[in-house]
Short mmCIF file of C-alpha atoms in Angstrom, two decimals:
data_model
loop_
_atom_site.label_atom_id
_atom_site.label_comp_id
_atom_site.label_asym_id
_atom_site.label_seq_id
_atom_site.Cartn_x
_atom_site.Cartn_y
_atom_site.Cartn_z
CA MET A 1 116.56 -49.49 165.57
CA ARG A 2 119.17 -51.45 167.42
CA LYS A 3 120.25 -53.22 164.24
CA LYS A 4 120.84 -49.94 162.48
CA ILE A 5 123.02 -48.74 165.31
CA GLN A 6 125.03 -51.95 165.19
CA GLY A 7 125.37 -51.58 161.43
CA ARG A 8 126.68 -48.10 161.80
CA SER A 9 129.08 -49.26 164.51
CA LEU A 10 130.49 -51.94 162.24
CA PHE A 11 130.80 -49.46 159.42
CA HIS A 12 132.70 -46.99 161.53
CA ARG A 13 135.02 -49.72 162.88
CA LYS A 14 136.06 -50.87 159.39
CA LYS A 15 136.68 -47.34 158.27
CA SER A 16 139.01 -46.63 161.18
CA LYS A 17 141.52 -49.29 160.02
CA ALA A 18 142.45 -47.33 156.89
CA PRO A 19 144.43 -44.54 158.60
CA LYS A 20 146.28 -47.12 160.69
CA LEU A 21 147.19 -49.20 157.62
CA LEU A 22 148.39 -46.08 155.86
CA SER A 23 150.49 -45.08 158.84
CA TYR A 24 152.00 -48.56 159.03
CA THR A 25 152.79 -48.45 155.32
CA LEU A 26 154.38 -45.03 155.58
CA ALA A 27 156.38 -46.16 158.60
CA LEU A 28 157.61 -49.25 156.72
CA ILE A 29 158.55 -47.14 153.69
CA GLY A 30 160.36 -44.72 155.94
CA PHE A 31 162.21 -47.56 157.62
CA VAL A 32 163.27 -49.06 154.29
CA VAL A 33 164.33 -45.67 152.98
CA THR A 34 166.33 -45.11 156.15
CA ILE A 35 168.05 -48.49 155.80
CA TYR A 36 168.98 -47.91 152.16
CA ALA A 37 170.02 -44.34 152.86
CA ALA A 38 172.29 -45.59 155.62
CA ILE A 39 173.75 -48.22 153.31
CA PHE A 40 174.61 -45.67 150.64
CA LEU A 41 175.50 -42.76 152.90
CA TRP A 42 177.44 -44.55 155.62
CA PRO A 43 181.17 -44.26 154.70
CA VAL A 44 183.14 -47.38 155.54
CA VAL A 45 186.29 -46.85 153.48
CA PRO A 46 189.00 -44.73 155.17
CA SER A 47 189.59 -41.28 153.77
CA TYR A 48 193.29 -41.99 153.25
CA SER A 49 194.98 -44.25 150.68
CA ASN A 50 197.07 -47.37 151.27
CA ALA A 51 197.80 -47.99 147.56
CA GLN A 52 199.94 -46.48 144.81
CA ASN A 53 196.78 -44.93 143.45
CA ASP A 54 196.31 -42.02 145.85
CA LEU A 55 192.56 -41.95 145.17
CA ALA A 56 191.88 -45.51 146.28
CA TYR A 57 192.06 -47.86 149.23
CA LYS A 58 193.32 -51.38 148.51
CA VAL A 59 191.69 -54.50 149.99
CA LYS A 60 191.85 -58.19 149.19
CA ILE A 61 189.18 -60.88 149.55
CA ALA A 62 190.30 -64.50 149.71
CA PRO A 63 188.70 -67.14 147.45
CA GLN A 64 185.73 -69.15 148.74
CA SER A 65 184.85 -66.63 151.45
CA GLY A 66 181.36 -66.33 152.90
CA LEU A 67 179.64 -63.13 153.98
CA ALA A 68 180.86 -63.27 157.58
CA SER A 69 184.41 -64.05 156.46
CA ILE A 70 184.42 -61.22 153.92
CA SER A 71 183.25 -58.71 156.52
CA GLU A 72 186.00 -59.83 158.91
CA GLN A 73 188.63 -59.63 156.19
CA LEU A 74 187.56 -56.10 155.25
CA LYS A 75 187.46 -55.05 158.89
CA GLU A 76 190.97 -56.42 159.48
CA GLN A 77 192.16 -54.43 156.46
CA GLY A 78 190.89 -51.16 157.87
CA LEU A 79 187.28 -50.75 156.72
CA ILE A 80 184.90 -49.30 159.30
CA LEU A 81 182.18 -51.91 159.59
CA SER A 82 180.70 -54.69 161.69
CA SER A 83 179.69 -58.15 160.58
CA LEU A 84 175.91 -57.90 161.17
CA PRO A 85 175.30 -54.58 159.34
CA PHE A 86 177.51 -55.84 156.51
CA GLN A 87 175.51 -59.04 156.11
CA ILE A 88 172.15 -57.26 156.39
CA SER A 89 173.21 -54.69 153.81
CA ALA A 90 174.47 -57.35 151.39
CA ARG A 91 171.16 -59.20 151.58
CA ALA A 92 169.18 -55.97 151.31
CA LEU A 93 170.97 -55.28 148.04
CA PHE A 94 170.51 -58.90 146.89
CA VAL A 95 174.27 -59.43 146.50
CA GLY A 96 174.90 -61.74 149.43
CA SER A 97 175.85 -64.66 147.18
CA LYS A 98 177.47 -62.58 144.43
CA LEU A 99 180.52 -61.15 146.19
CA LYS A 100 183.67 -62.13 144.30
CA PRO A 101 187.20 -62.70 145.61
CA GLY A 102 190.13 -60.64 144.43
CA THR A 103 192.00 -57.39 145.00
CA TYR A 104 189.93 -54.21 144.93
CA LEU A 105 190.74 -50.52 144.75
CA LEU A 106 187.90 -48.85 146.64
CA PRO A 107 187.26 -45.09 146.39
CA LYS A 108 188.38 -43.29 149.52
CA GLY A 109 185.43 -42.58 151.82
CA ALA A 110 183.09 -44.84 149.79
CA SER A 111 179.84 -46.02 151.34
CA LEU A 112 179.04 -49.61 152.27
CA GLY A 113 176.54 -49.82 149.41
CA LYS A 114 179.09 -48.67 146.87
CA VAL A 115 181.64 -51.16 148.21
CA LEU A 116 179.16 -54.04 148.07
CA LEU A 117 178.08 -53.29 144.52
CA GLN A 118 181.69 -52.98 143.33
CA ILE A 119 182.63 -56.33 144.89
CA ALA A 120 179.48 -57.95 143.47
CA ARG A 121 180.40 -56.70 139.97
CA GLY A 122 183.88 -58.12 140.38
CA ASP A 123 185.34 -54.73 139.50
CA ARG A 124 188.76 -55.72 140.82
CA VAL A 125 192.44 -55.25 140.03
CA ARG A 126 193.71 -57.64 137.37
CA GLU A 127 197.24 -58.38 136.22
CA SER A 128 198.44 -60.06 133.04
CA ILE A 129 201.45 -61.78 131.60
CA ALA A 130 202.08 -62.47 127.90
CA ILE A 131 203.93 -65.48 126.53
CA ILE A 132 205.01 -64.51 123.01
CA PRO A 133 205.24 -67.09 120.19
CA GLY A 134 208.86 -68.11 119.69
CA MET A 135 209.92 -67.54 123.30
CA THR A 136 212.24 -70.18 124.72
CA ILE A 137 211.69 -71.80 128.09
CA TRP A 138 214.40 -69.74 129.77
CA GLN A 139 212.75 -66.57 128.46
CA VAL A 140 209.37 -67.71 129.80
CA ARG A 141 210.89 -68.65 133.16
CA ASN A 142 212.56 -65.23 133.44
CA LEU A 143 209.31 -63.51 132.45
CA ILE A 144 207.28 -65.26 135.13
CA ASP A 145 210.03 -65.09 137.77
CA SER A 146 210.29 -61.32 137.38
CA HIS A 147 206.57 -60.47 137.45
CA PRO A 148 206.02 -58.42 140.65
CA ALA A 149 202.35 -59.40 141.10
CA LEU A 150 203.00 -63.16 141.31
CA ILE A 151 203.96 -65.23 144.33
CA HIS A 152 207.09 -67.04 143.16
CA GLN A 153 206.97 -70.66 144.25
CA THR A 154 208.80 -72.09 141.22
CA LYS A 155 211.67 -69.61 141.04
CA GLY A 156 214.98 -71.41 140.97
CA ILE A 157 213.58 -74.94 140.74
CA SER A 158 214.81 -77.27 138.00
CA SER A 159 212.95 -78.08 134.81
CA LYS A 160 212.39 -81.60 136.12
CA ALA A 161 210.90 -80.26 139.36
CA LEU A 162 208.64 -77.90 137.41
CA LEU A 163 207.36 -80.76 135.26
CA GLN A 164 206.74 -82.85 138.37
CA ALA A 165 204.83 -80.00 139.99
CA LEU A 166 202.68 -79.77 136.84
CA LYS A 167 202.32 -83.58 136.71
CA LEU A 168 203.57 -83.62 133.12
CA ASN A 169 205.43 -86.52 131.57
CA TYR A 170 207.72 -84.71 129.15
CA SER A 171 211.46 -84.96 128.73
CA SER A 172 211.74 -81.17 128.66
CA ASP A 173 209.68 -78.15 129.65
CA GLU A 174 210.54 -76.45 126.35
CA GLY A 175 207.69 -75.73 123.94
CA ILE A 176 204.88 -76.91 126.22
CA PHE A 177 203.47 -73.53 127.27
CA TYR A 178 200.95 -71.98 124.91
CA PRO A 179 201.68 -68.40 123.80
CA ASP A 180 198.86 -66.19 125.01
CA THR A 181 198.04 -63.41 127.47
CA TYR A 182 197.12 -64.78 130.88
CA VAL A 183 195.07 -62.57 133.20
CA PHE A 184 195.26 -63.19 136.94
CA ASP A 185 194.62 -61.67 140.35
CA PRO A 186 197.53 -60.02 142.19
CA ASP A 187 199.42 -62.35 144.56
CA GLU A 188 198.46 -65.46 142.59
CA ILE A 189 201.00 -68.30 142.73
CA ASP A 190 203.12 -68.59 139.60
CA ILE A 191 202.47 -72.32 139.17
CA ASN A 192 198.92 -71.40 138.13
CA ILE A 193 200.24 -69.57 135.05
CA TYR A 194 202.33 -72.58 134.05
CA GLN A 195 199.34 -74.84 134.64
CA ARG A 196 197.01 -72.79 132.47
CA ALA A 197 199.60 -72.36 129.71
CA SER A 198 200.48 -76.07 129.59
CA GLN A 199 196.83 -77.11 129.53
CA ALA A 200 196.13 -74.63 126.73
CA MET A 201 199.05 -76.01 124.70
CA GLN A 202 197.88 -79.58 125.25
CA ARG A 203 194.41 -78.70 123.98
CA GLN A 204 195.77 -77.04 120.84
CA LEU A 205 198.29 -79.84 120.25
CA ASP A 206 195.66 -82.57 120.59
CA LEU A 207 193.30 -80.76 118.23
CA ALA A 208 196.01 -80.18 115.60
CA TRP A 209 197.15 -83.80 115.82
CA GLN A 210 193.60 -85.13 115.37
CA GLN A 211 193.10 -82.96 112.29
CA ARG A 212 196.53 -83.57 110.69
CA SER A 213 196.92 -84.34 107.01
CA PRO A 214 197.74 -87.96 106.11
CA GLY A 215 201.29 -89.00 105.27
CA LEU A 216 203.16 -86.64 107.58
CA PRO A 217 206.59 -87.88 108.75
CA LEU A 218 205.58 -87.46 112.40
CA ASN A 219 205.21 -90.31 114.87
CA SER A 220 203.57 -88.52 117.82
CA PRO A 221 202.05 -85.25 118.98
CA TYR A 222 205.43 -84.46 120.55
CA ASP A 223 207.07 -84.70 117.11
CA LEU A 224 204.44 -82.24 115.93
CA LEU A 225 205.34 -79.91 118.79
CA ILE A 226 209.02 -80.08 117.87
CA LEU A 227 208.42 -79.41 114.17
CA SER A 228 206.01 -76.57 114.97
CA SER A 229 208.62 -74.88 117.16
CA ILE A 230 211.13 -74.95 114.30
CA ILE A 231 208.55 -73.50 111.91
CA GLU A 232 207.82 -70.78 114.48
CA LYS A 233 211.47 -69.73 114.72
CA GLU A 234 212.03 -69.84 110.94
CA THR A 235 208.94 -67.83 109.97
CA GLY A 236 209.64 -64.17 109.35
CA LYS A 237 206.43 -63.46 107.46
CA SER A 238 203.22 -65.27 108.35
CA SER A 239 202.25 -65.81 104.71
CA ASP A 240 205.35 -68.01 104.29
CA ARG A 241 204.54 -70.29 107.22
CA ASP A 242 202.83 -73.09 105.25
CA LEU A 243 205.64 -73.16 102.66
CA ILE A 244 208.29 -73.31 105.39
CA ALA A 245 206.38 -76.23 106.88
CA ALA A 246 206.35 -77.89 103.45
CA VAL A 247 210.14 -77.58 103.12
CA PHE A 248 210.76 -79.34 106.45
CA VAL A 249 208.12 -82.02 105.79
CA ASN A 250 209.62 -82.67 102.34
CA ARG A 251 213.11 -82.95 103.82
CA LEU A 252 211.95 -85.35 106.53
CA ASN A 253 210.17 -87.49 103.95
CA LYS A 254 213.33 -87.67 101.83
CA GLY A 255 215.61 -88.40 104.82
CA MET A 256 217.46 -85.11 104.33
CA MET A 257 218.94 -83.10 107.18
CA LEU A 258 216.78 -80.16 108.19
CA GLN A 259 219.79 -77.78 108.20
CA THR A 260 218.04 -75.06 110.16
CA ASP A 261 219.96 -72.40 112.09
CA PRO A 262 217.48 -71.95 114.96
CA THR A 263 218.08 -75.51 116.21
CA VAL A 264 221.84 -74.90 116.33
CA ILE A 265 221.29 -71.60 118.13
CA TYR A 266 219.03 -73.34 120.65
CA GLY A 267 221.77 -75.90 121.28
CA ILE A 268 224.17 -73.07 122.12
CA GLY A 269 221.68 -71.84 124.70
CA PRO A 270 221.28 -68.46 126.44
CA ARG A 271 224.97 -67.69 125.93
CA PHE A 272 224.39 -67.24 122.17
CA ASP A 273 225.67 -63.76 121.30
CA GLY A 274 223.63 -63.25 118.13
CA ASN A 275 226.42 -64.28 115.76
CA LEU A 276 226.16 -67.83 114.36
CA ARG A 277 229.62 -68.94 113.20
CA LYS A 278 230.72 -71.72 110.85
CA ALA A 279 232.39 -73.36 113.84
CA ASP A 280 228.98 -73.58 115.49
CA LEU A 281 227.57 -75.39 112.47
CA ARG A 282 230.44 -77.90 112.60
CA LYS A 283 230.14 -78.61 116.30
CA ASP A 284 228.09 -81.73 116.88
CA SER A 285 225.18 -81.61 119.30
CA PRO A 286 221.70 -83.16 119.48
CA TYR A 287 220.37 -79.85 118.11
CA ASN A 288 222.78 -79.49 115.19
CA THR A 289 220.51 -80.34 112.28
CA TYR A 290 223.42 -79.73 109.87
CA MET A 291 225.09 -82.85 111.26
CA ARG A 292 222.14 -85.00 112.40
CA LYS A 293 219.13 -86.20 110.48
CA GLY A 294 215.59 -85.93 111.72
CA LEU A 295 214.06 -83.74 114.40
CA PRO A 296 215.99 -82.48 117.41
CA PRO A 297 215.18 -84.19 120.73
CA THR A 298 212.90 -81.42 122.05
CA PRO A 299 211.09 -78.32 120.83
CA ILE A 300 213.23 -75.20 120.58
CA ALA A 301 210.56 -72.60 121.45
CA MET A 302 206.89 -72.06 122.24
CA PRO A 303 205.00 -72.51 118.94
CA SER A 304 201.85 -70.59 118.09
CA LYS A 305 198.58 -72.14 117.01
CA GLU A 306 199.39 -71.04 113.46
CA SER A 307 202.63 -73.01 113.47
CA LEU A 308 200.87 -76.09 114.81
CA LEU A 309 198.34 -75.86 111.99
CA SER A 310 201.03 -75.27 109.35
CA ALA A 311 202.93 -78.34 110.54
CA THR A 312 199.80 -80.46 110.19
CA HIS A 313 198.67 -78.86 106.91
CA PRO A 314 201.78 -77.78 104.99
CA ALA A 315 201.49 -76.18 101.59
CA GLN A 316 201.42 -78.42 98.52
CA SER A 317 204.95 -77.74 97.34
CA LYS A 318 208.08 -79.62 96.23
CA ALA A 319 210.36 -76.98 97.74
CA LEU A 320 213.38 -78.27 99.66
CA TYR A 321 215.16 -74.99 100.30
CA PHE A 322 214.41 -71.42 101.34
CA VAL A 323 216.48 -68.33 101.98
CA ALA A 324 215.62 -65.07 103.69
CA LYS A 325 215.10 -62.20 101.24
CA GLY A 326 215.89 -59.48 103.76
CA ASP A 327 212.37 -58.10 104.11
CA GLY A 328 211.05 -60.79 106.44
CA SER A 329 209.89 -63.05 103.62
CA SER A 330 211.67 -66.05 102.09
CA HIS A 331 212.46 -67.34 98.62
CA PHE A 332 211.67 -71.04 98.07
CA SER A 333 213.46 -73.40 95.68
CA ASP A 334 212.89 -76.97 94.54
CA THR A 335 216.52 -77.69 93.60
CA LEU A 336 219.94 -76.95 95.02
CA ASN A 337 220.97 -74.98 91.93
CA GLU A 338 217.92 -72.74 92.23
CA HIS A 339 218.68 -72.29 95.92
CA GLU A 340 222.31 -71.33 95.30
CA SER A 341 221.17 -68.67 92.83
CA ALA A 342 218.71 -67.34 95.40
CA VAL A 343 221.44 -67.26 98.05
CA ASP A 344 223.67 -65.30 95.66
CA ARG A 345 220.87 -62.86 94.99
CA TYR A 346 219.55 -62.32 98.51
CA GLN A 347 222.42 -63.20 100.84
CA ARG A 348 225.66 -62.77 98.90
CA LYS A 349 224.20 -59.82 97.01
CA LEU A 350 225.59 -61.09 93.68
CA MET A 351 223.65 -60.33 90.51
CA PRO A 352 223.04 -63.35 88.24
CA LYS A 353 225.33 -63.41 85.23
CA SER A 354 223.74 -62.75 81.85
CA ASP A 355 224.34 -65.19 78.99
#
């Protein structure tokens, strides 16, 4: 009889734990729901704007910042938050190690949760700058110097100083920056753009040089860069690029002068007024390829990848001359007589005489 009573007592004791476990579970769920509700309902972004976009609030997070540092940076920039809740919330959302540096436009009155998720996604403000094929170094320098989102550390320094800052051993900073669009964070230092562009050009130049056709009249990758820049400036229509390369390669192989206007224009410099005169062609300079054989001493522009490849794989052609046809394309000739007829037709606008 006593054993039965004890059995019942044990049975009733085990059964009484169930309501307590349920209550604990419900309490825990309620606590978690409260925490997440607070994270996504607690506004931390001011209701006013400090940016050009009137609907947003601008903040910036420095590179290599930890959770505590990020919370302090955001607090100093006007967000309503404390370090501990910020860190707890970031870990609760599993983004503690995913927060990315950069400049962010946060919605006015946004919650802490929304802010954390946006920063974790890296949904930040980005700027860009485009180096166009055929640009000269002074055009690139002006482009970068005038970009309002860059910190200008190189503005006004000499070409030699720029090359030293980039740790590059070139005689000139012309032609060494690869034409492309470079995306960056606001307030990035301008030397980073030069660094990325020069490294990109070096990669493309090395690859083109390694894959070059045999027998080219080029002694170094720098010669390739120079020739590619001339091809870039002479190409009006991309389909002519390989033939233009063939003309210059053929001339170099025969020891002929390149006789290309863009090198003379480059020698004149930024003061060139758009009108190339006969006097300019008769004035000797290292860039006057009407008076000096071989390549000029430096590139004359930033060549594209296509021009690098054309210089290393020119068309199979005996052409030694070409003349602009007026529609962007060129007419190619193997002999001087053929060339003179083409010049009459396309430049002098003279019809060929009939027999």
